[in-house]
Amino acid sequence: MGLHRGTIEVACETFTHLSSGTAARELARDMGSGEIKSPEGLPETPATYDGVSNPIHSKKLGIYFLESDNRRMAFGRGYTGGTTPVDIHGKPIPDLSKTGGWIAALFIFGNEMAERMAYFGLSVNMVAFMFYIMHRPFTSSSNAVNNFLGISQVSSVLGGFLADAYLGRYWTIAIFTTIYLAGLTGITLCATMNIFMPDQGQCDQLSLLLGNCEPAKSWQMLYLNTVLYVTGFGAAGIRPCVSSFGADQFDERGENYKSHLDRFFNFFYLSVTIGAIVAFTLVVYIQMKHGWGSAFGSLAIAMGMSNMLFFIGTPLYRHRLPGGSPLTRVAQVLVAAFQKRKASFSSSELIGLYEVPGKRSAIKGSGKIAHTDDFRCLDKAALQLKEDGVDPSPWRLCTVTQVEEVKILIKLVPIPACTIMLNLILTEYLTLSVQQAYTLNTHLGHLKLPVTSMPVFPCLSIFLILSLYYSVFVPIFRRITGHPRGASQLQRVGIGLAFSILSVAWAAIFERYRRKYAIEHGYEFSFLTPMPNLSAYWLLIQYCLIGIAEVFCIVGLLEFLYEEAPDAMKSIGSAYAALAGGIGCFAASILNSIVKSVTGNPDKRQQSWLSQNINTGRFEYFYWLLTVLSAINFCAFLYSARRYKYRAEQKFGIQEVVTNKQNTPARG
């Protein structure tokens, strides 16, 4: 049955103590009302479990666990558990074989591929567009793009909330992909119509470097930023839902569920990578041959086609019922725990920890969650006292499952928080490595690769690693770790963080060599002039290392959050990863500003480490700073991962407690 130890203990303790005839009659009477009450004097009663006697005051709080049917449900009582898929109308699917699985997942992969293509297409091209077309300084352009990337990821919490609370994942994706398409259309108009751009006449490369080109008017920048942030807002509803909605297509009661889920998240990130590769190659090629309007227009066309593909797959999808507002449930737990902060766990007024009977949860779309001993202060929200009466408010008394939801959300926080540093590095690479590439020879034989296509190499390394993951990496890591899938989710996150340290350390070493070479060969003030004898392909080492880091860290994190999050909060759990990515983008902008203000002094004509002229700046110092911060972050992750305990999927009901009584020896 997978019973929690504390639940078994309450069954043993209660039925042993009630072995006398009078107590048995009391139990039968209480069972008739669906409620098990702890008898008077329970805290002084010794208990036996597996033949070991312990004083009751030292036992887990689970001994007070009870289930009651004597209360109206605020969150959709009577709905099936969180493991039961439904159709788009919220009705149970009679034949699951006709829905879900890999075929349904393919339609979802297509939507994510287009979204990532647009996301990376904007991230790599928008900095150059603002610099060359809108005539904004390079640093302010990169910060604007960083902020766009950050908002598009941080706002994913809103998308996850709407999906889990009201809309469900399908409708959230459907609505926000439409918003995304509207934003991309607006950006295309900005790059196509002259009215939205400053005058491009008499603006050559020298004028750009000297800042003599006519800058974009304030209203033109307002329009560009508006449509850019509308696009970012559209991504907010897609990113936290697509991976979870895809994982929903697999039956968790199936024999190969774990294997399917593991492969799904790898293939999911493979679709992300393919979208990025297309953005860094085909979209860049379109921009060079046909202009900015065609490049951004191709992103809008791809998004429109993916939307059509997503809707075509509608009859195949399996859905999960939204469980009501998760923020309301969290708030109820906090308020109820605060109101009962002075209540004692051994009070004579204590009836027990409150839960509804049977296998169903009081939360729509969720199964029950077993009680744990973490954050005992929150358990007070589920303390049912005699003064609570027959029908207490959910703001005063919450179920154990509702309390455990809040505990899980808190326990999950440190893991995605430790990936913020990796996302900061990825954000810095999108701008800093492009600045490096501008000074290097990007010829590959007779082929000259555009500088804005350089970020394709991390994607190619990711594609290669994901393709070889099961045939090469899993067998190797299985021998090392003994884990059947090569490495646990947290181990994969740790491996990724370790590779990110190696990546920025190599970036610092190479940048020191690149800058020294530029000064020695007379390129100190020609920071947009490529040096013919120094190849840009030295950057491949740091790109490949960060690609490996992404594969292990991000894929492991997505799978970890999906499996560990509560049933009715899967989208919120996935939003944690996007939130970490968004904070990483904002942190990159903040760190850049701090470094510039601390290391630069315009009055003394002292260049900052991140000078627009990369040859007079000290990018290698900045990379070493990232290396140190990454090492500290890695230590914090090791500490958090060591303390974390994977959540066991346990469901229980009052019938299971009664069944356990039959196997419990009575004491005379």
CSV table of N, CA and C in Angstrom, one decimal, residues 127-230:
chain,number,residue,atom,x,y,z
A,127,VAL,N,20.2,42.1,-29.9
A,127,VAL,CA,21.3,43.0,-29.5
A,127,VAL,C,21.9,43.7,-30.7
A,128,ALA,N,22.2,43.0,-31.7
A,128,ALA,CA,22.7,43.6,-33.0
A,128,ALA,C,21.7,44.5,-33.6
A,129,PHE,N,20.4,44.1,-33.6
A,129,PHE,CA,19.4,45.0,-34.2
A,129,PHE,C,19.3,46.3,-33.5
A,130,MET,N,19.4,46.3,-32.1
A,130,MET,CA,19.3,47.6,-31.4
A,130,MET,C,20.6,48.4,-31.6
A,131,PHE,N,21.7,47.7,-31.8
A,131,PHE,CA,23.0,48.5,-32.0
A,131,PHE,C,23.1,49.0,-33.4
A,132,TYR,N,22.8,48.2,-34.4
A,132,TYR,CA,23.0,48.6,-35.8
A,132,TYR,C,21.9,49.4,-36.4
A,133,ILE,N,20.6,49.1,-36.0
A,133,ILE,CA,19.4,49.7,-36.6
A,133,ILE,C,18.9,50.8,-35.7
A,134,MET,N,18.7,50.5,-34.4
A,134,MET,CA,18.1,51.5,-33.5
A,134,MET,C,19.2,52.4,-32.9
A,135,HIS,N,20.5,52.1,-33.1
A,135,HIS,CA,21.6,53.0,-32.7
A,135,HIS,C,21.7,53.2,-31.2
A,136,ARG,N,21.5,52.1,-30.5
A,136,ARG,CA,21.6,52.1,-29.1
A,136,ARG,C,23.0,51.6,-28.7
A,137,PRO,N,23.6,52.1,-27.6
A,137,PRO,CA,24.9,51.6,-27.2
A,137,PRO,C,24.9,50.1,-27.0
A,138,PHE,N,26.0,49.4,-27.2
A,138,PHE,CA,26.1,48.0,-27.2
A,138,PHE,C,25.7,47.5,-25.8
A,139,THR,N,26.2,48.2,-24.7
A,139,THR,CA,26.0,47.7,-23.4
A,139,THR,C,24.5,47.8,-23.0
A,140,SER,N,23.9,49.0,-23.4
A,140,SER,CA,22.4,49.1,-23.0
A,140,SER,C,21.6,48.2,-23.8
A,141,SER,N,22.0,47.8,-25.1
A,141,SER,CA,21.3,46.9,-25.9
A,141,SER,C,21.3,45.5,-25.2
A,142,SER,N,22.5,45.1,-24.8
A,142,SER,CA,22.6,43.8,-24.1
A,142,SER,C,21.8,43.7,-22.9
A,143,ASN,N,21.8,44.8,-22.1
A,143,ASN,CA,21.0,44.8,-20.8
A,143,ASN,C,19.6,44.7,-21.1
A,144,ALA,N,19.1,45.4,-22.2
A,144,ALA,CA,17.7,45.4,-22.6
A,144,ALA,C,17.3,44.0,-22.9
A,145,VAL,N,18.1,43.3,-23.7
A,145,VAL,CA,17.8,41.9,-24.1
A,145,VAL,C,17.9,41.0,-22.8
A,146,ASN,N,18.8,41.2,-22.0
A,146,ASN,CA,18.9,40.4,-20.7
A,146,ASN,C,17.6,40.6,-19.9
A,147,ASN,N,17.1,41.8,-19.9
A,147,ASN,CA,15.9,42.1,-19.1
A,147,ASN,C,14.7,41.4,-19.8
A,148,PHE,N,14.7,41.4,-21.1
A,148,PHE,CA,13.6,40.7,-21.9
A,148,PHE,C,13.6,39.2,-21.6
A,149,LEU,N,14.9,38.6,-21.6
A,149,LEU,CA,15.0,37.2,-21.3
A,149,LEU,C,14.6,36.9,-19.9
A,150,GLY,N,14.9,37.8,-18.9
A,150,GLY,CA,14.6,37.6,-17.5
A,150,GLY,C,13.1,37.7,-17.3
A,151,ILE,N,12.4,38.7,-17.9
A,151,ILE,CA,11.0,38.8,-17.7
A,151,ILE,C,10.2,37.6,-18.3
A,152,SER,N,10.7,37.2,-19.5
A,152,SER,CA,10.0,36.1,-20.1
A,152,SER,C,10.1,34.8,-19.3
A,153,GLN,N,11.1,34.7,-18.4
A,153,GLN,CA,11.2,33.5,-17.6
A,153,GLN,C,10.6,33.7,-16.2
A,154,VAL,N,10.9,34.9,-15.6
A,154,VAL,CA,10.3,35.1,-14.3
A,154,VAL,C,8.8,35.1,-14.3
A,155,SER,N,8.2,35.7,-15.3
A,155,SER,CA,6.8,35.7,-15.4
A,155,SER,C,6.2,34.3,-15.6
A,156,SER,N,7.0,33.3,-15.8
A,156,SER,CA,6.5,31.9,-16.0
A,156,SER,C,5.8,31.5,-14.7
A,157,VAL,N,6.1,32.1,-13.6
A,157,VAL,CA,5.4,31.8,-12.4
A,157,VAL,C,3.9,32.1,-12.5
A,158,LEU,N,3.6,33.2,-13.2
A,158,LEU,CA,2.2,33.5,-13.5
A,158,LEU,C,1.5,32.5,-14.4
A,159,GLY,N,2.2,32.1,-15.4
A,159,GLY,CA,1.7,31.1,-16.3
A,159,GLY,C,1.4,29.8,-15.6
A,160,GLY,N,2.4,29.3,-14.8
A,160,GLY,CA,2.2,28.1,-14.0
A,160,GLY,C,1.1,28.2,-13.0
A,161,PHE,N,0.9,29.4,-12.4
A,161,PHE,CA,-0.2,29.6,-11.5
A,161,PHE,C,-1.6,29.5,-12.2
A,162,LEU,N,-1.7,30.1,-13.3
A,162,LEU,CA,-3.0,30.1,-14.1
A,162,LEU,C,-3.3,28.7,-14.5
A,163,ALA,N,-2.3,27.9,-14.9
A,163,ALA,CA,-2.5,26.6,-15.4
A,163,ALA,C,-2.9,25.7,-14.3
A,164,ASP,N,-2.3,25.7,-13.1
A,164,ASP,CA,-2.6,24.9,-12.0
A,164,ASP,C,-3.9,25.3,-11.3
A,165,ALA,N,-4.2,26.6,-11.4
A,165,ALA,CA,-5.4,27.1,-10.6
A,165,ALA,C,-6.7,27.0,-11.4
A,166,TYR,N,-6.6,27.5,-12.6
A,166,TYR,CA,-7.9,27.7,-13.3
A,166,TYR,C,-8.0,27.1,-14.7
A,167,LEU,N,-7.0,27.4,-15.6
A,167,LEU,CA,-7.1,27.1,-17.0
A,167,LEU,C,-6.7,25.7,-17.4
A,168,GLY,N,-5.8,25.1,-16.6
A,168,GLY,CA,-5.2,23.8,-17.1
A,168,GLY,C,-4.1,24.1,-18.0
A,169,ARG,N,-3.2,23.1,-18.2
A,169,ARG,CA,-2.0,23.4,-19.0
A,169,ARG,C,-2.4,23.6,-20.5
A,170,TYR,N,-3.3,22.9,-21.0
A,170,TYR,CA,-3.7,23.0,-22.5
A,170,TYR,C,-4.1,24.4,-22.8
A,171,TRP,N,-5.1,24.9,-22.1
A,171,TRP,CA,-5.6,26.3,-22.4
A,171,TRP,C,-4.6,27.4,-22.1
A,172,THR,N,-3.8,27.2,-21.1
A,172,THR,CA,-2.8,28.2,-20.8
A,172,THR,C,-1.8,28.3,-22.0
A,173,ILE,N,-1.4,27.1,-22.5
A,173,ILE,CA,-0.5,27.1,-23.7
A,173,ILE,C,-1.2,27.7,-24.9
A,174,ALA,N,-2.5,27.4,-25.1
A,174,ALA,CA,-3.2,27.9,-26.3
A,174,ALA,C,-3.3,29.4,-26.3
A,175,ILE,N,-3.6,30.0,-25.1
A,175,ILE,CA,-3.8,31.4,-25.0
A,175,ILE,C,-2.4,32.2,-25.1
A,176,PHE,N,-1.4,31.7,-24.5
A,176,PHE,CA,-0.1,32.4,-24.4
A,176,PHE,C,0.7,32.2,-25.7
A,177,THR,N,0.4,31.1,-26.5
A,177,THR,CA,1.1,31.0,-27.8
A,177,THR,C,0.5,32.1,-28.7
A,178,THR,N,-0.8,32.4,-28.6
A,178,THR,CA,-1.4,33.4,-29.4
A,178,THR,C,-0.8,34.8,-29.1
A,179,ILE,N,-0.6,35.1,-27.8
A,179,ILE,CA,0.0,36.3,-27.3
A,179,ILE,C,1.5,36.4,-27.9
A,180,TYR,N,2.2,35.3,-27.8
A,180,TYR,CA,3.6,35.2,-28.3
A,180,TYR,C,3.6,35.6,-29.8
A,181,LEU,N,2.7,35.0,-30.6
A,181,LEU,CA,2.6,35.3,-32.0
A,181,LEU,C,2.3,36.8,-32.3
A,182,ALA,N,1.4,37.4,-31.5
A,182,ALA,CA,1.1,38.8,-31.6
A,182,ALA,C,2.4,39.7,-31.4
A,183,GLY,N,3.2,39.3,-30.4
A,183,GLY,CA,4.4,40.0,-30.1
A,183,GLY,C,5.4,39.9,-31.2
A,184,LEU,N,5.6,38.7,-31.7
A,184,LEU,CA,6.5,38.5,-32.9
A,184,LEU,C,6.1,39.3,-34.1
A,185,THR,N,4.8,39.3,-34.3
A,185,THR,CA,4.3,40.1,-35.4
A,185,THR,C,4.6,41.6,-35.3
A,186,GLY,N,4.5,42.1,-34.0
A,186,GLY,CA,4.8,43.5,-33.8
A,186,GLY,C,6.3,43.8,-34.0
A,187,ILE,N,7.2,42.8,-33.6
A,187,ILE,CA,8.6,43.0,-33.8
A,187,ILE,C,8.9,43.0,-35.3
A,188,THR,N,8.3,42.1,-36.0
A,188,THR,CA,8.5,42.1,-37.5
A,188,THR,C,8.1,43.4,-38.1
A,189,LEU,N,7.0,44.0,-37.7
A,189,LEU,CA,6.6,45.4,-38.2
A,189,LEU,C,7.7,46.4,-37.9
A,190,CYS,N,8.2,46.3,-36.7
A,190,CYS,CA,9.3,47.3,-36.3
A,190,CYS,C,10.5,47.2,-37.2
A,191,ALA,N,10.8,46.0,-37.6
A,191,ALA,CA,12.0,45.8,-38.5
A,191,ALA,C,11.7,46.0,-39.9
A,192,THR,N,10.4,46.2,-40.3
A,192,THR,CA,10.0,46.3,-41.7
A,192,THR,C,9.7,47.7,-42.1
A,193,MET,N,9.0,48.4,-41.2
A,193,MET,CA,8.5,49.7,-41.5
A,193,MET,C,9.4,50.8,-41.1
A,194,ASN,N,9.8,51.7,-42.0
A,194,ASN,CA,10.7,52.8,-41.6
A,194,ASN,C,10.3,53.7,-40.5
A,195,ILE,N,9.0,53.8,-40.4
A,195,ILE,CA,8.5,54.7,-39.3
A,195,ILE,C,8.9,54.3,-37.9
A,196,PHE,N,9.2,53.0,-37.7
A,196,PHE,CA,9.6,52.6,-36.4
A,196,PHE,C,11.1,52.6,-36.2
A,197,MET,N,11.8,53.0,-37.2
A,197,MET,CA,13.3,53.0,-37.1
A,197,MET,C,13.9,54.4,-37.3
A,198,PRO,N,15.0,54.8,-36.7
A,198,PRO,CA,15.6,56.0,-36.9
A,198,PRO,C,16.2,56.1,-38.3
A,199,ASP,N,16.6,57.3,-38.8
A,199,ASP,CA,17.2,57.4,-40.1
A,199,ASP,C,18.5,56.7,-40.2
A,200,GLN,N,18.6,55.8,-41.3
A,200,GLN,CA,19.8,55.0,-41.5
A,200,GLN,C,20.8,55.7,-42.4
A,201,GLY,N,20.5,56.8,-43.0
A,201,GLY,CA,21.4,57.5,-43.9
A,201,GLY,C,22.6,58.1,-43.2
A,202,GLN,N,23.8,58.0,-43.8
A,202,GLN,CA,25.0,58.6,-43.3
A,202,GLN,C,25.4,58.0,-42.0
A,203,CYS,N,25.2,56.7,-41.8
A,203,CYS,CA,25.5,56.0,-40.6
A,203,CYS,C,26.4,54.8,-41.0
A,204,ASP,N,27.7,55.0,-41.1
A,204,ASP,CA,28.6,53.9,-41.4
A,204,ASP,C,29.1,53.3,-40.1
A,205,GLN,N,30.1,52.4,-40.2
A,205,GLN,CA,30.6,51.7,-39.0
A,205,GLN,C,31.3,52.6,-38.1
A,206,LEU,N,32.1,53.6,-38.7
A,206,LEU,CA,32.8,54.5,-37.9
A,206,LEU,C,31.9,55.4,-37.1
A,207,SER,N,30.8,55.8,-37.7
A,207,SER,CA,29.8,56.6,-37.0
A,207,SER,C,29.1,55.8,-35.9
A,208,LEU,N,28.9,54.6,-36.1
A,208,LEU,CA,28.4,53.7,-35.0
A,208,LEU,C,29.3,53.6,-33.9
A,209,LEU,N,30.6,53.4,-34.1
A,209,LEU,CA,31.6,53.3,-33.1
A,209,LEU,C,31.7,54.6,-32.3
A,210,LEU,N,31.6,55.7,-33.0
A,210,LEU,CA,31.7,57.0,-32.3
A,210,LEU,C,30.4,57.5,-31.7
A,211,GLY,N,29.3,56.8,-32.0
A,211,GLY,CA,28.0,57.1,-31.4
A,211,GLY,C,27.4,58.4,-32.1
A,212,ASN,N,27.8,58.6,-33.4
A,212,ASN,CA,27.3,59.8,-34.1
A,212,ASN,C,26.0,59.5,-34.9
A,213,CYS,N,25.5,58.3,-35.0
A,213,CYS,CA,24.3,58.0,-35.7
A,213,CYS,C,23.1,58.5,-35.0
A,214,GLU,N,22.1,58.9,-35.7
A,214,GLU,CA,20.8,59.4,-35.1
A,214,GLU,C,20.2,58.3,-34.3
A,215,PRO,N,20.0,58.5,-33.0
A,215,PRO,CA,19.5,57.5,-32.1
A,215,PRO,C,18.0,57.3,-32.3
A,216,ALA,N,17.4,56.2,-31.9
A,216,ALA,CA,16.0,56.0,-32.0
A,216,ALA,C,15.3,56.9,-31.1
A,217,LYS,N,14.1,57.4,-31.6
A,217,LYS,CA,13.3,58.3,-30.8
A,217,LYS,C,12.7,57.5,-29.6
A,218,SER,N,12.3,58.3,-28.6
A,218,SER,CA,11.8,57.6,-27.4
A,218,SER,C,10.6,56.8,-27.7
A,219,TRP,N,9.7,57.3,-28.5
A,219,TRP,CA,8.5,56.5,-28.8
A,219,TRP,C,8.8,55.3,-29.7
A,220,GLN,N,9.8,55.3,-30.5
A,220,GLN,CA,10.2,54.2,-31.2
A,220,GLN,C,10.8,53.1,-30.3
A,221,MET,N,11.6,53.5,-29.3
A,221,MET,CA,12.1,52.5,-28.4
A,221,MET,C,10.9,52.0,-27.5
A,222,LEU,N,10.0,52.8,-27.2
A,222,LEU,CA,8.8,52.4,-26.4
A,222,LEU,C,8.1,51.3,-27.1
A,223,TYR,N,7.8,51.5,-28.4
A,223,TYR,CA,7.1,50.5,-29.2
A,223,TYR,C,7.9,49.2,-29.3
A,224,LEU,N,9.2,49.3,-29.5
A,224,LEU,CA,10.0,48.1,-29.6
A,224,LEU,C,10.0,47.3,-28.3
A,225,ASN,N,10.2,48.1,-27.2
A,225,ASN,CA,10.2,47.4,-25.9
A,225,ASN,C,8.9,46.8,-25.6
A,226,THR,N,7.8,47.5,-26.0
A,226,THR,CA,6.4,47.0,-25.7
A,226,THR,C,6.2,45.6,-26.4
A,227,VAL,N,6.5,45.6,-27.7
A,227,VAL,CA,6.2,44.3,-28.4
A,227,VAL,C,7.2,43.3,-28.0
A,228,LEU,N,8.4,43.7,-27.6
A,228,LEU,CA,9.4,42.7,-27.1
A,228,LEU,C,8.9,42.1,-25.8
A,229,TYR,N,8.4,42.9,-24.9
A,229,TYR,CA,7.9,42.4,-23.6
A,229,TYR,C,6.6,41.6,-23.8
A,230,VAL,N,5.8,42.0,-24.7
A,230,VAL,CA,4.6,41.2,-25.0
A,230,VAL,C,5.0,39.8,-25.4
